[in-house]
Amino acid sequence: MRHFPIFLDLRDRPVLLLGAGEALEAKAALLASAGARPRHAARFTPGLLEGIALACAAGAPEEDLRALSEACRARGIPVNVVDRPELCGFITPAIVDRDPITIAIGSGGAAPVLARMIRQRIEALLSPGLGRVAALAGRFQAALRARLPDLAARRRFLDGVLTGTPAALAEAGREAEAEAAFHAALAAAEVAPPGMVHLVGAGPGAADLLTLRALRLLGEADVVVHDRLVAPEVLAMARRDARRIDVGKAVGHHSIPQPEINALLIRLAREGLRVVRLKGGDPFVFGRGGEEKEALEAAGVACAVVPGITAALACAAGAGLPLTHRDCARSLLLLTGHTREGRLEVDFASLTRPGQTIAVYMGLATMPALFEGFVAAGGSPSWPAALVEAGGTARQRVLRGPFSEVVRQARGWITEGPALLILGEACARTAA
């Protein structure tokens, strides 16, 4: 972030407005609506800053604008000079007002027109009665803390009530009925609701490839237990104050053994927390989601699975490769390249069957052994292949060619991973 978003309480506090013109008048009206007491001046003198909480300027001589900016910065007073970002200590965002809910949209001064366009879209999405919903929750703050002293329990209760009947009544202006419905819901609320684990697929890394359900759960989670391959952009979708626990595994290094991860998920859920176990791709495709689900169920912990876009789908789509095609690929095989006790457990004869596409996960280290076994079983060294690095993200790269050539170049070509190997005639269907 170039600017830190913050909401200032300016009620009954003096603010300086230096200069003249429509732009400054607009600032004055905005500040007055927040309860500030504007002081106007045409020219700048240092004495104007005594007791000032904030300063805005427009339409004043250049030397006054610069002097104001320098003096405010020296005294730690927030200052805004209209259309002069280099002289600003803060910028005024586009605002959506649903008092007491306020939404501010900023562009860092780079594109204020775009910020206003975004504001218009948000205005159209939000009910005019949203502020009444917030005010309803505010009136019950003390009762809510007394009834539900546990923070996680309060959050879970509010997640339900602020999207349920009390909120709908408040939004419609039926405030007495809304209060009665809120009070009834609070009286019936569980003081210590049970925890739950959601095994959530994070997809290939791009935040906009998350499912809507995954996005909602990230916003509700008390704690996010995530793998190494989960992109920072996806983690940023989680609630800001949610705990984040990295249990990621890298090749040859397991930071936390799987049984310990299982135990961690069970413990967190038993504390009454809403846990999102976030996995790259899909939890049930080489993600050990099955093992975790079995452990949770054996411990009596409620769990649910939210699928994600698995690497084969993301890599193929990004590279323009059809995984199935009526002319050459009527089946799809998902294969792990991981070894078990040092052995690559693969039915090589099955790999040589015509009319299929094979997607090999985590196969970079064992690719030479995979190639040797494939050729020994009768497969052609010139079989079309594609190695996709960082598939489904902006960093995606693709190495295409005969299987033998892809194997030869792979080690020197890969930069950071992860990588997925795709084999089959479908790899030759496009030159993209």
Short mmCIF file of C-alpha atoms in Angstrom, two decimals:
data_model
loop_
_atom_site.label_atom_id
_atom_site.label_comp_id
_atom_site.label_asym_id
_atom_site.label_seq_id
_atom_site.Cartn_x
_atom_site.Cartn_y
_atom_site.Cartn_z
CA MET A 1 0.00 0.00 0.00
CA ARG A 2 1.25 3.43 -0.90
CA HIS A 3 -1.14 5.07 1.59
CA PHE A 4 -2.32 3.67 4.90
CA PRO A 5 -6.13 3.83 5.14
CA ILE A 6 -7.36 5.46 8.32
CA PHE A 7 -10.55 7.14 9.57
CA LEU A 8 -10.05 10.33 11.60
CA ASP A 9 -12.44 11.61 14.25
CA LEU A 10 -12.71 15.32 13.43
CA ARG A 11 -15.79 16.16 15.48
CA ASP A 12 -15.46 19.70 16.92
CA ARG A 13 -11.83 19.88 15.81
CA PRO A 14 -10.50 22.84 13.78
CA VAL A 15 -9.23 22.24 10.24
CA LEU A 16 -7.50 24.75 7.99
CA LEU A 17 -8.77 25.47 4.46
CA LEU A 18 -6.23 27.52 2.53
CA GLY A 19 -7.09 29.22 -0.77
CA ALA A 20 -10.37 29.47 -2.68
CA GLY A 21 -12.46 27.89 -5.42
CA GLU A 22 -14.91 25.03 -5.99
CA ALA A 23 -12.43 22.31 -5.12
CA LEU A 24 -11.78 23.83 -1.71
CA GLU A 25 -15.49 24.37 -1.13
CA ALA A 26 -16.07 20.68 -1.80
CA LYS A 27 -13.41 19.81 0.79
CA ALA A 28 -15.05 22.19 3.26
CA ALA A 29 -18.45 20.55 2.82
CA LEU A 30 -16.96 17.08 3.25
CA LEU A 31 -15.11 18.05 6.41
CA ALA A 32 -18.13 19.80 7.84
CA SER A 33 -20.21 16.65 7.29
CA ALA A 34 -17.71 14.86 9.56
CA GLY A 35 -18.26 17.46 12.29
CA ALA A 36 -15.04 19.43 11.74
CA ARG A 37 -14.83 23.21 12.30
CA PRO A 38 -13.29 24.73 9.14
CA ARG A 39 -11.08 27.81 9.34
CA HIS A 40 -10.58 29.63 6.04
CA ALA A 41 -7.57 31.64 4.96
CA ALA A 42 -6.54 33.12 1.58
CA ARG A 43 -2.76 33.21 2.27
CA PHE A 44 -0.52 31.07 4.45
CA THR A 45 1.25 32.07 7.65
CA PRO A 46 2.72 29.57 10.14
CA GLY A 47 0.46 30.82 12.91
CA LEU A 48 -2.56 29.39 11.11
CA LEU A 49 -1.48 25.88 12.12
CA GLU A 50 -1.87 26.40 15.86
CA GLY A 51 -4.31 23.80 17.17
CA ILE A 52 -5.14 22.53 13.68
CA ALA A 53 -6.01 18.83 13.26
CA LEU A 54 -5.79 18.77 9.48
CA ALA A 55 -5.18 21.12 6.54
CA CYS A 56 -6.46 21.27 2.94
CA ALA A 57 -5.50 23.70 0.20
CA ALA A 58 -6.51 24.64 -3.34
CA GLY A 59 -6.46 27.81 -5.40
CA ALA A 60 -3.73 29.50 -3.34
CA PRO A 61 -0.41 30.89 -4.69
CA GLU A 62 2.26 28.26 -5.38
CA GLU A 63 4.58 29.53 -2.66
CA ASP A 64 1.79 29.26 -0.10
CA LEU A 65 0.90 25.72 -1.14
CA ARG A 66 4.51 24.60 -0.76
CA ALA A 67 4.97 26.44 2.53
CA LEU A 68 1.80 24.85 3.94
CA SER A 69 2.91 21.38 2.89
CA GLU A 70 6.39 21.76 4.38
CA ALA A 71 5.11 23.26 7.66
CA CYS A 72 2.43 20.59 8.12
CA ARG A 73 4.86 17.77 7.46
CA ALA A 74 7.30 19.25 9.95
CA ARG A 75 4.59 19.40 12.63
CA GLY A 76 3.03 16.03 11.81
CA ILE A 77 -0.25 17.59 10.66
CA PRO A 78 -2.07 15.74 7.86
CA VAL A 79 -2.15 17.92 4.76
CA ASN A 80 -3.88 17.64 1.39
CA VAL A 81 -3.21 19.93 -1.58
CA VAL A 82 -5.79 19.30 -4.29
CA ASP A 83 -4.34 17.66 -7.43
CA ARG A 84 -0.77 17.97 -6.08
CA PRO A 85 0.10 14.52 -4.72
CA GLU A 86 3.74 15.49 -4.20
CA LEU A 87 2.60 18.08 -1.64
CA CYS A 88 0.15 15.78 0.15
CA GLY A 89 0.56 13.93 3.40
CA PHE A 90 -2.81 12.27 2.82
CA ILE A 91 -5.27 11.91 -0.03
CA THR A 92 -9.05 12.18 0.06
CA PRO A 93 -10.67 8.96 -1.12
CA ALA A 94 -13.92 8.45 -2.96
CA ILE A 95 -16.48 7.77 -0.21
CA VAL A 96 -19.53 5.55 0.12
CA ASP A 97 -21.51 6.79 3.12
CA ARG A 98 -23.89 4.44 4.93
CA ASP A 99 -23.44 6.01 8.35
CA PRO A 100 -22.06 4.50 10.55
CA ILE A 101 -20.58 2.40 7.73
CA THR A 102 -18.07 4.34 5.65
CA ILE A 103 -16.26 2.88 2.66
CA ALA A 104 -13.25 4.72 1.24
CA ILE A 105 -11.73 3.98 -2.16
CA GLY A 106 -8.32 5.36 -3.03
CA SER A 107 -6.01 5.08 -6.03
CA GLY A 108 -2.93 6.61 -4.42
CA GLY A 109 -3.66 9.79 -6.37
CA ALA A 110 -2.94 8.00 -9.66
CA ALA A 111 -6.51 7.64 -10.94
CA PRO A 112 -9.14 9.49 -8.87
CA VAL A 113 -11.68 9.15 -11.69
CA LEU A 114 -11.32 5.35 -11.49
CA ALA A 115 -11.84 5.51 -7.71
CA ARG A 116 -15.08 7.43 -8.29
CA MET A 117 -16.21 4.84 -10.83
CA ILE A 118 -15.59 2.08 -8.30
CA ARG A 119 -17.53 4.06 -5.71
CA GLN A 120 -20.52 4.25 -8.07
CA ARG A 121 -20.48 0.48 -8.49
CA ILE A 122 -20.37 -0.07 -4.73
CA GLU A 123 -23.17 2.47 -4.22
CA ALA A 124 -25.35 0.42 -6.56
CA LEU A 125 -24.58 -2.81 -4.67
CA LEU A 126 -25.22 -1.62 -1.11
CA SER A 127 -28.67 -1.03 0.31
CA PRO A 128 -29.38 2.49 1.58
CA GLY A 129 -30.48 0.82 4.83
CA LEU A 130 -27.09 -0.80 5.52
CA GLY A 131 -26.28 1.83 8.14
CA ARG A 132 -29.32 0.78 10.16
CA VAL A 133 -27.95 -2.76 10.28
CA ALA A 134 -24.64 -1.49 11.66
CA ALA A 135 -26.42 0.71 14.18
CA LEU A 136 -28.45 -2.31 15.34
CA ALA A 137 -25.27 -4.27 16.05
CA GLY A 138 -23.81 -1.26 17.84
CA ARG A 139 -26.75 -1.03 20.23
CA PHE A 140 -26.19 -4.64 21.31
CA GLN A 141 -22.40 -4.47 21.82
CA ALA A 142 -22.50 -4.61 25.62
CA ALA A 143 -25.16 -7.34 25.71
CA LEU A 144 -23.27 -9.31 23.09
CA ARG A 145 -20.03 -9.28 25.09
CA ALA A 146 -21.84 -10.24 28.26
CA ARG A 147 -23.70 -13.15 26.64
CA LEU A 148 -20.79 -14.36 24.47
CA PRO A 149 -17.47 -13.52 26.17
CA ASP A 150 -15.56 -15.70 23.69
CA LEU A 151 -14.47 -13.68 20.62
CA ALA A 152 -14.84 -16.59 18.20
CA ALA A 153 -18.37 -17.23 19.46
CA ARG A 154 -19.30 -13.56 19.00
CA ARG A 155 -17.97 -13.52 15.46
CA ARG A 156 -19.85 -16.66 14.55
CA PHE A 157 -23.07 -15.27 16.01
CA LEU A 158 -22.70 -11.97 14.13
CA ASP A 159 -21.91 -13.76 10.87
CA GLY A 160 -25.35 -15.33 11.12
CA VAL A 161 -27.45 -12.54 12.57
CA LEU A 162 -26.12 -9.78 10.32
CA THR A 163 -27.16 -11.74 7.25
CA GLY A 164 -30.41 -13.03 8.75
CA THR A 165 -33.80 -11.81 9.90
CA PRO A 166 -32.66 -9.06 12.33
CA ALA A 167 -30.56 -7.46 9.59
CA ALA A 168 -33.34 -7.70 7.02
CA LEU A 169 -35.79 -6.01 9.41
CA ALA A 170 -33.34 -3.22 10.24
CA GLU A 171 -32.58 -2.65 6.58
CA ALA A 172 -36.31 -2.25 5.93
CA GLY A 173 -36.61 0.34 8.68
CA ARG A 174 -38.55 -1.92 11.07
CA GLU A 175 -36.18 -1.21 13.93
CA ALA A 176 -38.33 -2.33 16.88
CA GLU A 177 -38.90 -5.70 15.25
CA ALA A 178 -35.20 -5.90 14.36
CA GLU A 179 -34.21 -5.35 17.98
CA ALA A 180 -36.64 -8.01 19.15
CA ALA A 181 -35.29 -10.51 16.60
CA PHE A 182 -31.69 -9.70 17.54
CA HIS A 183 -32.48 -10.11 21.25
CA ALA A 184 -34.17 -13.48 20.63
CA ALA A 185 -31.25 -14.74 18.53
CA LEU A 186 -28.77 -13.65 21.19
CA ALA A 187 -30.71 -15.41 23.94
CA ALA A 188 -30.61 -18.65 21.94
CA ALA A 189 -26.95 -18.34 20.89
CA GLU A 190 -24.45 -21.06 21.78
CA VAL A 191 -21.93 -19.76 24.30
CA ALA A 192 -19.27 -22.18 23.05
CA PRO A 193 -20.15 -23.27 19.50
CA PRO A 194 -18.26 -26.28 18.15
CA GLY A 195 -15.33 -25.76 15.84
CA MET A 196 -15.11 -27.00 12.29
CA VAL A 197 -12.47 -27.58 9.63
CA HIS A 198 -12.95 -26.82 5.95
CA LEU A 199 -10.47 -28.47 3.59
CA VAL A 200 -10.31 -25.78 0.91
CA GLY A 201 -8.68 -25.87 -2.49
CA ALA A 202 -6.76 -22.66 -3.19
CA GLY A 203 -6.41 -23.37 -6.90
CA PRO A 204 -3.22 -22.74 -8.85
CA GLY A 205 -2.33 -19.41 -7.23
CA ALA A 206 -4.36 -16.69 -8.92
CA ALA A 207 -6.74 -15.14 -6.39
CA ASP A 208 -9.49 -14.73 -8.98
CA LEU A 209 -9.55 -18.50 -9.56
CA LEU A 210 -10.79 -19.16 -6.01
CA THR A 211 -14.33 -20.47 -5.80
CA LEU A 212 -16.93 -18.18 -4.26
CA ARG A 213 -17.33 -20.65 -1.39
CA ALA A 214 -13.59 -20.62 -0.71
CA LEU A 215 -13.59 -16.83 -0.69
CA ARG A 216 -16.48 -16.72 1.78
CA LEU A 217 -14.85 -19.22 4.13
CA LEU A 218 -11.56 -17.32 4.09
CA GLY A 219 -13.47 -14.25 5.19
CA GLU A 220 -15.03 -16.17 8.09
CA ALA A 221 -12.03 -18.23 9.27
CA ASP A 222 -10.49 -17.77 12.70
CA VAL A 223 -7.32 -19.54 11.57
CA VAL A 224 -5.88 -20.52 8.18
CA VAL A 225 -3.55 -23.52 8.03
CA HIS A 226 -1.85 -23.34 4.64
CA ASP A 227 0.68 -25.07 2.42
CA ARG A 228 3.80 -23.65 0.79
CA LEU A 229 2.18 -23.49 -2.64
CA VAL A 230 -0.63 -21.17 -1.53
CA ALA A 231 0.08 -17.79 -3.13
CA PRO A 232 0.33 -14.63 -0.98
CA GLU A 233 -2.46 -13.13 -3.09
CA VAL A 234 -4.78 -15.92 -1.96
CA LEU A 235 -3.76 -15.65 1.70
CA ALA A 236 -4.54 -11.94 1.49
CA MET A 237 -8.19 -12.88 0.92
CA ALA A 238 -8.43 -14.20 4.48
CA ARG A 239 -9.79 -12.08 7.29
CA ARG A 240 -7.05 -9.68 8.29
CA ASP A 241 -6.95 -10.76 11.94
CA ALA A 242 -7.17 -14.49 11.22
CA ARG A 243 -4.18 -16.53 12.42
CA ARG A 244 -2.06 -17.92 9.59
CA ILE A 245 -0.07 -21.10 10.19
CA ASP A 246 2.37 -22.27 7.52
CA VAL A 247 2.73 -26.05 7.45
CA GLY A 248 4.17 -26.12 3.93
CA LYS A 249 6.21 -28.93 2.52
CA ALA A 250 9.05 -28.53 0.05
CA VAL A 251 10.80 -31.30 -1.88
CA GLY A 252 13.05 -33.19 0.51
CA HIS A 253 11.97 -31.11 3.51
CA HIS A 254 8.80 -31.54 5.56
CA SER A 255 8.45 -28.60 7.93
CA ILE A 256 5.64 -30.39 9.84
CA PRO A 257 4.96 -34.13 9.46
CA GLN A 258 1.47 -35.05 8.31
CA PRO A 259 0.39 -36.64 11.63
CA GLU A 260 1.28 -33.37 13.39
CA ILE A 261 -0.78 -31.39 10.87
CA ASN A 262 -3.72 -33.70 11.55
CA ALA A 263 -3.30 -33.18 15.29
CA LEU A 264 -3.06 -29.41 14.83
CA LEU A 265 -6.34 -29.28 12.89
CA ILE A 266 -8.09 -31.37 15.55
CA ARG A 267 -6.79 -29.20 18.39
CA LEU A 268 -7.79 -25.93 16.71
CA ALA A 269 -11.30 -27.19 15.98
CA ARG A 270 -11.73 -28.43 19.55
CA GLU A 271 -10.93 -24.89 20.70
CA GLY A 272 -14.13 -23.84 18.96
CA LEU A 273 -12.38 -22.19 16.02
CA ARG A 274 -13.42 -22.09 12.39
CA VAL A 275 -10.42 -23.53 10.59
CA VAL A 276 -9.65 -23.31 6.89
CA ARG A 277 -7.08 -25.88 5.79
CA LEU A 278 -5.92 -24.19 2.60
CA LYS A 279 -4.23 -26.33 -0.02
CA GLY A 280 -2.82 -25.47 -3.41
CA GLY A 281 -4.96 -26.89 -6.20
CA ASP A 282 -7.62 -29.32 -4.96
CA PRO A 283 -7.54 -30.98 -1.51
CA PHE A 284 -8.35 -34.42 -2.92
CA VAL A 285 -5.87 -34.44 -5.82
CA PHE A 286 -2.44 -35.32 -4.39
CA GLY A 287 -3.12 -32.92 -1.51
CA ARG A 288 -3.46 -35.45 1.34
CA GLY A 289 -6.94 -34.09 1.94
CA GLY A 290 -8.22 -37.64 2.23
CA GLU A 291 -5.83 -38.41 5.07
CA GLU A 292 -6.80 -35.24 6.93
CA LYS A 293 -10.51 -35.86 6.46
CA GLU A 294 -10.15 -39.40 7.85
CA ALA A 295 -8.22 -38.10 10.87
CA LEU A 296 -10.79 -35.37 11.57
CA GLU A 297 -13.74 -37.76 11.29
CA ALA A 298 -12.03 -40.31 13.55
CA ALA A 299 -11.59 -37.55 16.15
CA GLY A 300 -15.25 -36.53 15.88
CA VAL A 301 -14.44 -33.13 14.37
CA ALA A 302 -16.86 -31.73 11.80
CA CYS A 303 -15.26 -31.12 8.42
CA ALA A 304 -16.23 -30.32 4.86
CA VAL A 305 -14.37 -30.21 1.56
CA VAL A 306 -14.34 -27.27 -0.85
CA PRO A 307 -12.85 -28.25 -4.21
CA GLY A 308 -10.34 -26.11 -6.04
CA ILE A 309 -8.95 -25.90 -9.55
CA THR A 310 -6.31 -28.62 -9.67
CA ALA A 311 -2.95 -28.06 -11.35
CA ALA A 312 -3.71 -30.19 -14.41
CA LEU A 313 -6.72 -28.04 -15.29
CA ALA A 314 -4.97 -24.74 -14.59
CA CYS A 315 -1.76 -25.61 -16.44
CA ALA A 316 -3.56 -26.99 -19.47
CA ALA A 317 -5.90 -24.00 -19.71
CA GLY A 318 -3.07 -21.49 -19.36
CA ALA A 319 -0.97 -23.29 -21.98
CA GLY A 320 -3.88 -23.76 -24.38
CA LEU A 321 -3.60 -27.56 -24.21
CA PRO A 322 -6.79 -29.64 -24.38
CA LEU A 323 -6.57 -32.43 -21.83
CA THR A 324 -9.19 -34.35 -23.79
CA HIS A 325 -9.92 -34.21 -27.51
CA ARG A 326 -12.25 -36.33 -29.63
CA ASP A 327 -9.48 -37.00 -32.17
CA CYS A 328 -6.65 -38.03 -29.87
CA ALA A 329 -7.42 -38.06 -26.13
CA ARG A 330 -10.52 -39.76 -24.76
CA SER A 331 -9.20 -40.27 -21.23
CA LEU A 332 -7.13 -38.37 -18.68
CA LEU A 333 -4.72 -39.92 -16.18
CA LEU A 334 -3.52 -37.98 -13.14
CA LEU A 335 -0.22 -39.39 -11.88
CA THR A 336 2.09 -38.49 -9.00
CA GLY A 337 5.82 -38.42 -9.61
CA HIS A 338 6.62 -38.86 -5.91
CA THR A 339 8.49 -41.96 -4.90
CA ARG A 340 7.50 -44.28 -2.07
CA GLU A 341 10.49 -45.63 -0.13
CA GLY A 342 12.71 -44.58 -3.04
CA ARG A 343 10.65 -46.37 -5.70
CA LEU A 344 8.59 -44.83 -8.49
CA GLU A 345 5.44 -46.93 -8.28
CA VAL A 346 4.04 -46.59 -11.80
CA ASP A 347 2.34 -49.03 -14.14
CA PHE A 348 4.47 -48.03 -17.14
CA ALA A 349 2.57 -50.24 -19.54
CA SER A 350 -0.59 -48.23 -18.84
CA LEU A 351 1.22 -45.03 -19.81
CA THR A 352 1.84 -46.24 -23.35
CA ARG A 353 -1.81 -46.77 -24.21
CA PRO A 354 -2.98 -44.60 -27.09
CA GLY A 355 -5.75 -42.04 -26.88
CA GLN A 356 -4.99 -40.57 -23.45
CA THR A 357 -3.39 -37.55 -21.80
CA ILE A 358 -1.20 -37.97 -18.73
CA ALA A 359 -0.66 -35.19 -16.19
CA VAL A 360 2.28 -35.86 -13.88
CA TYR A 361 2.27 -33.95 -10.57
CA MET A 362 5.47 -33.37 -8.58
CA GLY A 363 7.49 -35.24 -11.17
CA LEU A 364 10.46 -32.99 -11.84
CA ALA A 365 12.95 -34.94 -9.72
CA THR A 366 11.82 -38.33 -11.05
CA MET A 367 11.28 -37.31 -14.67
CA PRO A 368 14.37 -39.18 -16.02
CA ALA A 369 13.21 -42.39 -14.30
CA LEU A 370 9.70 -41.85 -15.61
CA PHE A 371 11.07 -41.43 -19.15
CA GLU A 372 13.22 -44.54 -18.92
CA GLY A 373 10.36 -46.67 -17.65
CA PHE A 374 8.02 -45.30 -20.31
CA VAL A 375 10.44 -46.09 -23.17
CA ALA A 376 11.26 -49.54 -21.73
CA ALA A 377 7.53 -50.31 -21.76
CA GLY A 378 7.35 -49.50 -25.48
CA GLY A 379 6.58 -45.80 -25.39
CA SER A 380 8.01 -43.47 -28.05
CA PRO A 381 10.75 -41.01 -26.98
CA SER A 382 9.19 -38.50 -29.41
CA TRP A 383 5.79 -38.56 -27.71
CA PRO A 384 4.50 -34.94 -27.43
CA ALA A 385 5.16 -33.39 -24.03
CA ALA A 386 4.80 -30.06 -22.25
CA LEU A 387 6.33 -28.94 -18.98
CA VAL A 388 4.34 -26.11 -17.37
CA GLU A 389 5.90 -24.03 -14.61
CA ALA A 390 3.78 -21.93 -12.22
CA GLY A 391 0.66 -22.88 -14.16
CA GLY A 392 -2.42 -20.71 -13.74
CA THR A 393 -0.44 -17.69 -12.53
CA ALA A 394 1.07 -14.63 -14.19
CA ARG A 395 4.49 -16.35 -13.99
CA GLN A 396 3.46 -19.36 -16.10
CA ARG A 397 6.01 -20.70 -18.59
CA VAL A 398 5.72 -23.65 -20.96
CA LEU A 399 8.43 -25.93 -22.41
CA ARG A 400 7.15 -28.00 -25.34
CA GLY A 401 8.68 -30.72 -27.46
CA PRO A 402 9.26 -34.47 -27.71
CA PHE A 403 9.32 -36.21 -24.34
CA SER A 404 13.05 -36.96 -24.71
CA GLU A 405 13.89 -33.30 -25.35
CA VAL A 406 11.72 -31.98 -22.50
CA VAL A 407 13.46 -34.39 -20.11
CA ARG A 408 16.87 -33.26 -21.35
CA GLN A 409 16.14 -29.55 -20.92
CA ALA A 410 13.95 -29.62 -17.80
CA ARG A 411 16.57 -29.21 -15.08
CA GLY A 412 18.19 -26.16 -16.66
CA TRP A 413 14.91 -24.65 -17.78
CA ILE A 414 12.99 -24.64 -14.49
CA THR A 415 13.50 -21.47 -12.45
CA GLU A 416 11.33 -21.65 -9.34
CA GLY A 417 8.55 -24.21 -9.85
CA PRO A 418 6.17 -25.79 -9.17
CA ALA A 419 5.96 -27.67 -12.47
CA LEU A 420 3.52 -30.12 -14.05
CA LEU A 421 4.36 -32.50 -16.91
CA ILE A 422 1.69 -33.18 -19.54
CA LEU A 423 2.14 -36.08 -21.99
CA GLY A 424 0.08 -37.15 -24.98
CA GLU A 425 -1.04 -36.31 -28.49
CA ALA A 426 -3.16 -33.45 -27.16
CA CYS A 427 0.09 -31.57 -26.46
CA ALA A 428 0.62 -31.29 -30.21
CA ARG A 429 -2.83 -29.80 -30.90
CA THR A 430 -1.68 -26.21 -30.46
CA ALA A 431 1.49 -24.23 -31.02
CA ALA A 432 0.44 -21.48 -28.59
#
